[in-house]
mmCIF file of C-alpha atoms in Angstrom:
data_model
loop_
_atom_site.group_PDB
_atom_site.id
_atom_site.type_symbol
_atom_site.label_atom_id
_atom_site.label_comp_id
_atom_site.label_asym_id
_atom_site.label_seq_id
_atom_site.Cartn_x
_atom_site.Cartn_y
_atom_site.Cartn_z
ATOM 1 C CA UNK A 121 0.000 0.000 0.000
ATOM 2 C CA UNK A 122 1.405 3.177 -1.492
ATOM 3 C CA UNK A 123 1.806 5.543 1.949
ATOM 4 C CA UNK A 124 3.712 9.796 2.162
ATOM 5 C CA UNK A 125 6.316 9.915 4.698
ATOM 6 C CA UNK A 126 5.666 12.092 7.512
ATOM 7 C CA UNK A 127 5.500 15.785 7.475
ATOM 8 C CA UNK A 128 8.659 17.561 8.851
ATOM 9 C CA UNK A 129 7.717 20.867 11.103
ATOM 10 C CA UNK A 130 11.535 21.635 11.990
ATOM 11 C CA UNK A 131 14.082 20.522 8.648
ATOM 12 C CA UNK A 132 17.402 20.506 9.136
ATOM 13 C CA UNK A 133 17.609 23.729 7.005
ATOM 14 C CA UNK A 134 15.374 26.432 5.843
ATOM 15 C CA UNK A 135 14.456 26.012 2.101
ATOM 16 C CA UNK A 136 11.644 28.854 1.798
ATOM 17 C CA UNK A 137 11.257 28.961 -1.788
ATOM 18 C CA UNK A 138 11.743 27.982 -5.720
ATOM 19 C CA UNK A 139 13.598 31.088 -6.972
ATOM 20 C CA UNK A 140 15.754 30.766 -10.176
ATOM 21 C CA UNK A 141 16.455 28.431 -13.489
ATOM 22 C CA UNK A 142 19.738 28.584 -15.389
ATOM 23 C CA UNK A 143 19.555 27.740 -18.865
ATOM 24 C CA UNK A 144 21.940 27.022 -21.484
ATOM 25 C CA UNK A 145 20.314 28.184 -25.034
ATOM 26 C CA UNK A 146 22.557 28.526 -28.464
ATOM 27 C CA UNK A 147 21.716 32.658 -29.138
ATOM 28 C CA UNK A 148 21.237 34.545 -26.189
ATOM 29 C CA UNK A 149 19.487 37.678 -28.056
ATOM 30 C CA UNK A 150 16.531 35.272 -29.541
ATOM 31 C CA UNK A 151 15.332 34.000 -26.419
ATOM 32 C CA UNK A 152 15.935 37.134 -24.803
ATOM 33 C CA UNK A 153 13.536 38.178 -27.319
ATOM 34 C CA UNK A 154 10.866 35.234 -26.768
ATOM 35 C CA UNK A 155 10.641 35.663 -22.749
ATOM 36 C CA UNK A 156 10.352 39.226 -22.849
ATOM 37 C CA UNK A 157 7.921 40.018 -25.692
ATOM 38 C CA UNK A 158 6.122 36.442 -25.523
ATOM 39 C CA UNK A 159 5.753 35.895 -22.302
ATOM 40 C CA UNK A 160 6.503 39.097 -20.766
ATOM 41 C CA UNK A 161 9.849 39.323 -18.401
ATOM 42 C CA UNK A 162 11.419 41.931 -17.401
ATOM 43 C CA UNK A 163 15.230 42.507 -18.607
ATOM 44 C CA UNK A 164 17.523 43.212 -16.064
ATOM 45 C CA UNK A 165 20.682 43.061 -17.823
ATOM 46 C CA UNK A 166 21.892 42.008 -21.484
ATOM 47 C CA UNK A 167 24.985 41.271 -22.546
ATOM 48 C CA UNK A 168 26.208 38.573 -25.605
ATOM 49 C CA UNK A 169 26.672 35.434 -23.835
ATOM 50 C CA UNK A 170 24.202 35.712 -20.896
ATOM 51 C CA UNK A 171 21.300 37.885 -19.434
ATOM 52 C CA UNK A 172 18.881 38.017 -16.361
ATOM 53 C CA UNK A 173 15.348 38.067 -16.570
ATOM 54 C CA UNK A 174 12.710 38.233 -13.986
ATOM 55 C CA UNK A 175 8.995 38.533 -13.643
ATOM 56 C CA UNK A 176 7.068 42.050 -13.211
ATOM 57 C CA UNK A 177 6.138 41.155 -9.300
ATOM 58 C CA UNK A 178 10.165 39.935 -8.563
ATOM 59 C CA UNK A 179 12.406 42.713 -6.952
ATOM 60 C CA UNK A 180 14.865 40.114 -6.666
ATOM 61 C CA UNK A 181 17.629 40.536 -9.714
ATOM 62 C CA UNK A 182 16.467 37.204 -11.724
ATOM 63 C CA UNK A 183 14.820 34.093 -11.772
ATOM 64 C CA UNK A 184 15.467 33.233 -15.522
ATOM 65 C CA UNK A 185 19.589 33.166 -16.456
ATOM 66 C CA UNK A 186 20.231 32.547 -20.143
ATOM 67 C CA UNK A 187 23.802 31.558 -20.584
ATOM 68 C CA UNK A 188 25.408 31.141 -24.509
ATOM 69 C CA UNK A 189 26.128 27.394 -24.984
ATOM 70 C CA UNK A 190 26.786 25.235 -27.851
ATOM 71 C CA UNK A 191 24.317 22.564 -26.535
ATOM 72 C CA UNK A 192 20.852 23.404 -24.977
ATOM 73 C CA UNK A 193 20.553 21.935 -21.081
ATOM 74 C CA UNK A 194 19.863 22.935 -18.048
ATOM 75 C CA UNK A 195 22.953 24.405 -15.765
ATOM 76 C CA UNK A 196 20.999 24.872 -12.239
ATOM 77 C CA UNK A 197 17.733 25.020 -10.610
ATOM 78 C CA UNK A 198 17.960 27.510 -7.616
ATOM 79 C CA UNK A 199 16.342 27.902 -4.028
ATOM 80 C CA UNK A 200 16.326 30.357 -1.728
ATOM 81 C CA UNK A 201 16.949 29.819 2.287
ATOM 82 C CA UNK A 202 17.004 31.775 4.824
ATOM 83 C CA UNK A 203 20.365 32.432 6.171
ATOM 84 C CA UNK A 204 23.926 31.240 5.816
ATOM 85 C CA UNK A 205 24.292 28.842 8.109
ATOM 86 C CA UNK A 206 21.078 27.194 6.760
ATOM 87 C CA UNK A 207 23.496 27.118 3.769
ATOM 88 C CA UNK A 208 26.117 25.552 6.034
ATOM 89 C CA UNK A 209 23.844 22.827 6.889
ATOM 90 C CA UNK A 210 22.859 22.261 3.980
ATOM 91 C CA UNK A 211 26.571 21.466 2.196
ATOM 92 C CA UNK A 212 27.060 19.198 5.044
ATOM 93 C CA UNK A 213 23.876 17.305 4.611
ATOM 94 C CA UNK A 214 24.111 16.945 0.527
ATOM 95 C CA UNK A 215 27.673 15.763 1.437
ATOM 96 C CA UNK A 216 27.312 13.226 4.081
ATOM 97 C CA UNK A 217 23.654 11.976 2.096
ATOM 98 C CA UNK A 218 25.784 11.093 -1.407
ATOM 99 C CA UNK A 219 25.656 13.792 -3.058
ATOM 100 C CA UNK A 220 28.452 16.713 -4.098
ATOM 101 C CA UNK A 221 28.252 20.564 -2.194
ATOM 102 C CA UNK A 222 30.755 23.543 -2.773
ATOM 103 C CA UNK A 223 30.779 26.637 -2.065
ATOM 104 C CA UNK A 224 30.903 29.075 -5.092
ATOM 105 C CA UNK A 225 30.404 33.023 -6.317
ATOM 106 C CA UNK A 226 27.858 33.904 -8.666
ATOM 107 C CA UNK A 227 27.291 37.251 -9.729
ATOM 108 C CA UNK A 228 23.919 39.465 -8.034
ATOM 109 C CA UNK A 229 23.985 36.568 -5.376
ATOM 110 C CA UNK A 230 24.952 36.235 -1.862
ATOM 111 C CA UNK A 231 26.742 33.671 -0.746
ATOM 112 C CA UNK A 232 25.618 30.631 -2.580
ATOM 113 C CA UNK A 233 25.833 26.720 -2.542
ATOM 114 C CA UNK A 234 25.911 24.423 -5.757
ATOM 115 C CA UNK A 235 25.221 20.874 -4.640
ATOM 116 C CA UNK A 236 24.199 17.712 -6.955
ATOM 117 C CA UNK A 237 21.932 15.828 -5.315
ATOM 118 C CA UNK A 238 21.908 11.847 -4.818
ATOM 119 C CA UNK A 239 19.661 11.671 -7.759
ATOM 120 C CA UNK A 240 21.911 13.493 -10.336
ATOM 121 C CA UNK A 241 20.124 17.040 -9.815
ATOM 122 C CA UNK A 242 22.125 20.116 -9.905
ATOM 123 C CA UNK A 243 20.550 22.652 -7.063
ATOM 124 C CA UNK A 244 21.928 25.817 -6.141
ATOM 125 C CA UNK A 245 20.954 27.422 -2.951
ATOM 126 C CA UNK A 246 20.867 30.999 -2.016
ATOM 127 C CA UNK A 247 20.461 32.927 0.907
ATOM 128 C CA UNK A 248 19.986 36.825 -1.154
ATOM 129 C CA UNK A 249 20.119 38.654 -4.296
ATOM 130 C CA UNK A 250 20.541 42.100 -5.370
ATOM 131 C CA UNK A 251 17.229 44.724 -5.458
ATOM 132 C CA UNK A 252 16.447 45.886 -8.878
ATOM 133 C CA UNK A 253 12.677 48.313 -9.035
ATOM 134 C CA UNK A 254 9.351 45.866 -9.428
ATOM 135 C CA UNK A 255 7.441 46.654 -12.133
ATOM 136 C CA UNK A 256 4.473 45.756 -11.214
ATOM 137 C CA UNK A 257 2.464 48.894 -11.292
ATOM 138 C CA UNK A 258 4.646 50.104 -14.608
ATOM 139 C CA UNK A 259 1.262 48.794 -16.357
ATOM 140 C CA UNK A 260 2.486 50.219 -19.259
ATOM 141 C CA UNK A 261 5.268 47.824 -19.357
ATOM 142 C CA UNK A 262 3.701 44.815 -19.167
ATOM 143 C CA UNK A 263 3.207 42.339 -22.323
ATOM 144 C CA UNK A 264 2.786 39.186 -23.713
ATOM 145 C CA UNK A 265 2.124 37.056 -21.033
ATOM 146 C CA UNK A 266 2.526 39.238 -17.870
ATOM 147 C CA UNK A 267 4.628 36.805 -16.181
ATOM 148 C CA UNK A 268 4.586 37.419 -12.002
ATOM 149 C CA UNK A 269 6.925 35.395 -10.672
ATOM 150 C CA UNK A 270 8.848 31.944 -10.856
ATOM 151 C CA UNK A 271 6.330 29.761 -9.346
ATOM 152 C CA UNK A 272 7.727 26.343 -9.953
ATOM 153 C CA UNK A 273 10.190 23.293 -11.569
ATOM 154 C CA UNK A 274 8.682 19.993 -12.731
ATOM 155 C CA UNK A 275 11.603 17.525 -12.715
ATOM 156 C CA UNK A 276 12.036 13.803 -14.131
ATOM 157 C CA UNK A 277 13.256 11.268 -12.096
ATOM 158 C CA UNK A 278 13.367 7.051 -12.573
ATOM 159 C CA UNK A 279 12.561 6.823 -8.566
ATOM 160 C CA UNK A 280 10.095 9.324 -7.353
ATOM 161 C CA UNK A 281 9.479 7.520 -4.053
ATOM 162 C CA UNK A 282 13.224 7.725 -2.735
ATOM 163 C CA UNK A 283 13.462 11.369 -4.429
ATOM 164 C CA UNK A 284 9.931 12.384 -2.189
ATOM 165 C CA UNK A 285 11.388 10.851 1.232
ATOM 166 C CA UNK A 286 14.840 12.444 1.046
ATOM 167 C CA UNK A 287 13.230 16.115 -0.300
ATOM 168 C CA UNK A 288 10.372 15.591 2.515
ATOM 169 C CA UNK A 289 13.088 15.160 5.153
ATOM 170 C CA UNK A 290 14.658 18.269 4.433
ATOM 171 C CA UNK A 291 11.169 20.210 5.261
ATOM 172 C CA UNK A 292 9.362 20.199 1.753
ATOM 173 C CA UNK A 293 5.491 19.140 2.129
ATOM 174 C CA UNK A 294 3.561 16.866 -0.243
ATOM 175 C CA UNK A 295 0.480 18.370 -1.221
ATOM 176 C CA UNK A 296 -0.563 16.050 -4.327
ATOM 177 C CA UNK A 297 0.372 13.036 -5.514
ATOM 178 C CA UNK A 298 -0.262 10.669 -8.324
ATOM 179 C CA UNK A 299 -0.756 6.583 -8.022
ATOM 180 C CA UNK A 300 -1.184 4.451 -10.929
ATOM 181 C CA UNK A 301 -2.823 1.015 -11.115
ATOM 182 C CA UNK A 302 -0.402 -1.278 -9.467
ATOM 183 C CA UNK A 303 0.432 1.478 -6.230
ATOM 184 C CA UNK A 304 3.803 3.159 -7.621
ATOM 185 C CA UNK A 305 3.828 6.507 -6.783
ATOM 186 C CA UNK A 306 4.501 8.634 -9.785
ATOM 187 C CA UNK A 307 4.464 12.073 -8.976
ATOM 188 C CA UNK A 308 4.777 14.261 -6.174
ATOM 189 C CA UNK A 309 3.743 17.843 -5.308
ATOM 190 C CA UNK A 310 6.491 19.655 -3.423
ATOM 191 C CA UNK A 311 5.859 23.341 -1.972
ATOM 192 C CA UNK A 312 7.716 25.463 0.671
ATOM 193 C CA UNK A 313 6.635 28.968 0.156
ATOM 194 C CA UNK A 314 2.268 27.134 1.118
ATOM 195 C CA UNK A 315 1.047 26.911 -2.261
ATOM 196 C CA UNK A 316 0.673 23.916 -3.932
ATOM 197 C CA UNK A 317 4.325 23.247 -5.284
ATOM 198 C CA UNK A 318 7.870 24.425 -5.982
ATOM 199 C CA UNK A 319 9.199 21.215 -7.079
ATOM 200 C CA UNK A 320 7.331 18.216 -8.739
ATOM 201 C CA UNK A 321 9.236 15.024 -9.518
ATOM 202 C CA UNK A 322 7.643 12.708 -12.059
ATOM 203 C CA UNK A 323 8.520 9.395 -12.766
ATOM 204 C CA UNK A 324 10.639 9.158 -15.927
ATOM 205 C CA UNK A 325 13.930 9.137 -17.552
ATOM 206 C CA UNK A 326 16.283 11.375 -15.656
ATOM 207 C CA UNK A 327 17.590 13.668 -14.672
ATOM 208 C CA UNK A 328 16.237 16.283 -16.288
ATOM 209 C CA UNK A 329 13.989 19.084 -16.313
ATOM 210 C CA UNK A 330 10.501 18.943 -17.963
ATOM 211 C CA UNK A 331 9.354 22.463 -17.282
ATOM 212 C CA UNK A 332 10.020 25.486 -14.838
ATOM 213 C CA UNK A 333 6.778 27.592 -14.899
ATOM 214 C CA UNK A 334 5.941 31.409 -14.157
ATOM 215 C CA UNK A 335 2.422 32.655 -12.798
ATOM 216 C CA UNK A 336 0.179 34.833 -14.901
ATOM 217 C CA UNK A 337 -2.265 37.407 -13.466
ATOM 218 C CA UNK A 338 -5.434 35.507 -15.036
ATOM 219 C CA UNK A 339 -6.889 33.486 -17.388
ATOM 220 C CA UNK A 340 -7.633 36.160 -19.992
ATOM 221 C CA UNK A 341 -3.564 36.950 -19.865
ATOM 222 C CA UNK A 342 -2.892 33.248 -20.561
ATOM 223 C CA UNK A 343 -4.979 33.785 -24.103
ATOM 224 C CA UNK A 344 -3.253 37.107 -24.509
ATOM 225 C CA UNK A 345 0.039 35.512 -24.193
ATOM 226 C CA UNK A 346 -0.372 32.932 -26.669
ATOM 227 C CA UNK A 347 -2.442 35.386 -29.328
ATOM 228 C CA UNK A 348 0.852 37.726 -29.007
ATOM 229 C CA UNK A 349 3.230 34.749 -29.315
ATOM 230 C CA UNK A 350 1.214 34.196 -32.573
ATOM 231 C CA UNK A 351 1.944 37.148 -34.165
ATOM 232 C CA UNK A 352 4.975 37.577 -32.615
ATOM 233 C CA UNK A 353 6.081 34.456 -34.990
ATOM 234 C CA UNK A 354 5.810 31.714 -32.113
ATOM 235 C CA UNK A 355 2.633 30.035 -32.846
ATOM 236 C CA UNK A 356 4.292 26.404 -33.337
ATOM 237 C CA UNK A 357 6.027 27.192 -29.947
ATOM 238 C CA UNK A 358 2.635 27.305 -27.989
ATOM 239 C CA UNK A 359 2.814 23.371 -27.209
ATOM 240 C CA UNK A 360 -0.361 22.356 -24.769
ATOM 241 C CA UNK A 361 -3.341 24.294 -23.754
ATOM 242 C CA UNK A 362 -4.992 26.668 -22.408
ATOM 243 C CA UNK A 363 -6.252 23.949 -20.324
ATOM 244 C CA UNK A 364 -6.958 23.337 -16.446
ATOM 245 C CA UNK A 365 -4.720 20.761 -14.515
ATOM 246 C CA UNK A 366 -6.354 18.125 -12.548
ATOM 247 C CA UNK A 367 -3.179 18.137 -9.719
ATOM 248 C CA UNK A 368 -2.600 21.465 -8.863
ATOM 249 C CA UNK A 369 -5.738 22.862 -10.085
ATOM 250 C CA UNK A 370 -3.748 25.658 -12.228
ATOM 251 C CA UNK A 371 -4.981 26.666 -15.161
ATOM 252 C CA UNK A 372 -2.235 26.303 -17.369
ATOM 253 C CA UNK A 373 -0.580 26.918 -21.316
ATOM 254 C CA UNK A 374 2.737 25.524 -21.857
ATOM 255 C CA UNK A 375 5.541 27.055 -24.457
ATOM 256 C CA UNK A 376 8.698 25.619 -26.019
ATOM 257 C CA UNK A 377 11.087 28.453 -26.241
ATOM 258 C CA UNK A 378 13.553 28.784 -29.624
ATOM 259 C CA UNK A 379 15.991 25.897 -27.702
ATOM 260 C CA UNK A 380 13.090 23.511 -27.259
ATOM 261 C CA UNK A 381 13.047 24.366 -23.074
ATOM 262 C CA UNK A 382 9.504 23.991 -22.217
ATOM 263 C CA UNK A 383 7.740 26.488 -20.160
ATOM 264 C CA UNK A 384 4.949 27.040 -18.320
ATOM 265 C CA UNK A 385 2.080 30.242 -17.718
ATOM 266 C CA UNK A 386 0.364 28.957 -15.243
ATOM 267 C CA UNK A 387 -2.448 30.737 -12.375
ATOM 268 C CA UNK A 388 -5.055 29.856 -9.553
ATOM 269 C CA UNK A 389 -2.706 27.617 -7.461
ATOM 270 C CA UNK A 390 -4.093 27.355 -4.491
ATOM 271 C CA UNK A 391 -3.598 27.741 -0.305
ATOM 272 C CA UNK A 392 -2.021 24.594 1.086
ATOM 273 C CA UNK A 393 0.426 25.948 4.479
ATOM 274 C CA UNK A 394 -1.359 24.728 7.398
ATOM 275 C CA UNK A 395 0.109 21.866 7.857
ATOM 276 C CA UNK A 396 -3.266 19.208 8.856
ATOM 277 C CA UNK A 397 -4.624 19.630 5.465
ATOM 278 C CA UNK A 398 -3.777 16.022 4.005
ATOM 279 C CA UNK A 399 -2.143 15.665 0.981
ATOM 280 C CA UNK A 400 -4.628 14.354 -2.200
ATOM 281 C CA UNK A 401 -4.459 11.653 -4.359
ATOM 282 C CA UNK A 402 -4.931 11.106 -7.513
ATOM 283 C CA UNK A 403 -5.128 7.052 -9.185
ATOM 284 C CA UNK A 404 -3.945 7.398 -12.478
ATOM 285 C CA UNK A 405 -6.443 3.574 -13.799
ATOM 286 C CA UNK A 406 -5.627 2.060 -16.709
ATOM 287 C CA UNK A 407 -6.140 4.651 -19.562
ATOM 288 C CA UNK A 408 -7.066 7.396 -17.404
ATOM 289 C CA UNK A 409 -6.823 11.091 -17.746
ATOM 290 C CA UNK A 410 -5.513 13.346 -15.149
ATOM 291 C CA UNK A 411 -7.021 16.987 -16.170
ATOM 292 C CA UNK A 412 -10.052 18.502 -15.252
ATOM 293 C CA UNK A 413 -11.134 19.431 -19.119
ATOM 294 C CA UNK A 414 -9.190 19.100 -22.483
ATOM 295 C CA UNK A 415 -7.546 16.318 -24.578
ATOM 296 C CA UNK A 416 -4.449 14.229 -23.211
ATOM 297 C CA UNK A 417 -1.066 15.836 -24.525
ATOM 298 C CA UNK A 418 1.010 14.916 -27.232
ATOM 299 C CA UNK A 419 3.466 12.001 -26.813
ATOM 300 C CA UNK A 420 6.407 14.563 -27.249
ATOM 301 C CA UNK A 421 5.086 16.702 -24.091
ATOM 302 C CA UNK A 422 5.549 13.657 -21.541
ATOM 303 C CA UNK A 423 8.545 11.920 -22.996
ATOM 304 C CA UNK A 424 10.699 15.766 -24.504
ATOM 305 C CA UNK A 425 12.707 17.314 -21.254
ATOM 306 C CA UNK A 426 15.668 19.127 -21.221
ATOM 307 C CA UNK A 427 18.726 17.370 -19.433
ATOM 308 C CA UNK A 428 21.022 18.749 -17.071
ATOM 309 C CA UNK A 429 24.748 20.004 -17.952
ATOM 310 C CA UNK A 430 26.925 16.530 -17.828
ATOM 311 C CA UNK A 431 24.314 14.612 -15.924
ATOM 312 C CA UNK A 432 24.043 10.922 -16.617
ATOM 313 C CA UNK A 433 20.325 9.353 -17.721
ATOM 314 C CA UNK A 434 18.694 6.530 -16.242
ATOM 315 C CA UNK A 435 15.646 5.506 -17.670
ATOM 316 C CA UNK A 436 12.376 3.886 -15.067
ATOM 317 C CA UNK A 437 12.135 0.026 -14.802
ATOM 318 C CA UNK A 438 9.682 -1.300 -15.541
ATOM 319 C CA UNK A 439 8.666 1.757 -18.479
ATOM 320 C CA UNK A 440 6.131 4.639 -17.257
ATOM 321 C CA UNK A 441 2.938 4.145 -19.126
ATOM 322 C CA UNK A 442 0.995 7.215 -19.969
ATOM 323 C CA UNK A 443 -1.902 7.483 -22.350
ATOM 324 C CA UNK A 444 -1.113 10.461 -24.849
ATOM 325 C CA UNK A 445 -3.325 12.080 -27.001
ATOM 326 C CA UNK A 446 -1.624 9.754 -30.243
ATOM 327 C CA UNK A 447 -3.214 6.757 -28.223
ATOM 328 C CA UNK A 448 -6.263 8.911 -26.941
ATOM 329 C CA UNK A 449 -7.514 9.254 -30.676
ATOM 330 C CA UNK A 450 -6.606 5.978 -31.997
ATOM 331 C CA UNK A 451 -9.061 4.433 -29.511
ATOM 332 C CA UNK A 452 -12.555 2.758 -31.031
ATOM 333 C CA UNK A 453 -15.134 5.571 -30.578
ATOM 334 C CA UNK A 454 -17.891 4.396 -28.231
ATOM 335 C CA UNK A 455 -20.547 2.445 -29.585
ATOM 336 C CA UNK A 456 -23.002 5.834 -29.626
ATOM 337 C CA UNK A 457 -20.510 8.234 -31.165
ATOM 338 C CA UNK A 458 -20.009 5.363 -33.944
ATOM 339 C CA UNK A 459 -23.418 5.511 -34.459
ATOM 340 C CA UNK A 460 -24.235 9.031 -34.619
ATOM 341 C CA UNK A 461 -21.538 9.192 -37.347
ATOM 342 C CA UNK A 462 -22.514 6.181 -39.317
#
């Protein structure tokens, strides 16, 4: 029987919150130019071989890097915590658990902890960043999509269970999870800062990052964003959705940006901090789909992920089985939908 461990009041260190994605992407300047007029970030700086974005709510300096690279991956996820000796702790635990921690100095940060994780993920923990002006009243600034803020990071993983226990011990609370048909847990809900995530692990070939995802004011902004991503020449880049998620609630429309990264727009995530509210399940049956409304996605959406820098892939055994909208319309239609077409 499939069971959560238990909830952990007082970690070993403060994690409070997702806060920043470094990506590597072949030309700097073009996906500059998709996250800002697309989906709406703010530029903080430019230059030819990297620049810092961040939403129009962040006053924090970034929580997108874009970093020139021959070869599209992911470099870092990062979190934030709340002091330095939390950061302390934390290099000792990664260390002594199997995994890799050194101290290092990154521009706009304070001091700051790179640590690879038991399961191949490359983390980087933060305790502060440098103040740049919000722009969220500059209304006439904002476009696209609006983006807010960094809200989350969907990761793949082969073994979700051992990834949720060691993540849970460190203070992060499940607040969804999925189960399929024979009891394997195969994804898990993370949050720290009381929504409903900041990281989700998913069973599937890993490591490597399906999607990091920024919120959106509202629904009418998630239309917006992909009508001006239309004319803006990235209408094959809007990939799934709108739609509304079945865990998590959000209602969501996901991008892939000119490197083939996948993001997310996502909004109405909602409450989960006090910490008796149990976490939900959801049985992913034989065939079933997990979404409120709207079609199954496309085979490429569950099985296309960007890898980390150097990281080594290990694929689940036995294979994840999804059913993706390929298989969804190759079904037999029902007996009454056969006949209404006859």
């Amino acid at each position: 029987m499939t069971s959560l461990p238990e909830l952990i009041i007082e970690p070993p260190f403060r994690v409070t919150r997702t806060s920043h994605v470094v990506m590597h992407v072949k030309d700097v300047g073009a996906s500059v130019a998709f996250y800002s007029r697309a989906l709406g970030l703010v530029i903080t700086e430019q230059r030819a071989d990297i620049a810092y974005l961040r939403g129009i709510e962040e006053v924090c300096h970034h929580s997108l890097v874009l970093k020139r690279a021959d070869v599209p991956a992911c470099a870092r996820v990062g979190f934030r915590v709340y002091s330095e000796a939390d950061l302390d702790i934390a290099a000792k635990y990664f260390a002594q658990a199997g995994g890799t921690a050194a101290f290092v100095d990154v521009p706009y940060q304070g001091k700051t902890l790179h640590v690879t994780d038991p399961f191949g993920f490359q983390w980087e923990f933060c305790v502060c960043m440098d103040v740049v002006p919000r722009m969220l009243v500059q209304f006439h600034e904002h476009r696209g999509g609006s983006a807010l803020r960094l809200d989350h990071v969907q990761v793949l993983t082969p073994d979700v269970e051992a990834a949720n226990r060691f993540y849970m011990a460190i203070g992060f609370r499940c607040t969804e999870y999925i189960v399929n048909e024979a009891g394997v847990i195969t994804g898990v809900f993370l949050q720290r800062k009381g929504n409903t995530h900041d990281l989700v692990f998913v069973r599937s070939t890993g490591p490597r990052i399906h999607h990091f995802a920024f919120m959106t004011p509202d629904s009418h902004t998630l239309i917006h964003a992909c009508d001006t991503a239309g004319q803006l020449g990235y209408g094959a880049a809007v990939e799934r959705g709108p739609g509304r998620h079945g865990p998590g609630h959000a209602l969501y429309t996901y991008f892939r940006d000119p490197d083939g990264h996948r993001v997310e727009l996502c909004n109405t995530t909602y409450q989960t901090i006090d910490p008796e509210v149990p976490p939900m399940r959801w049985d992913r049956g034989a065939g079933a789909i997990i979404a409120e409304w709207g079609l199954p996605a496309q085979r490429v959406w569950y099985e296309d992920a960007t890898p980390f820098v150097g990281a080594k892939l290990m694929a689940p055994n036995p294979p994840i089985k999804r059913v993706s909208l390929e298989d969804y319309l190759a079904r037999p239609a029902p007996a009454t939908e056969q006949n209404r077409t006859a």
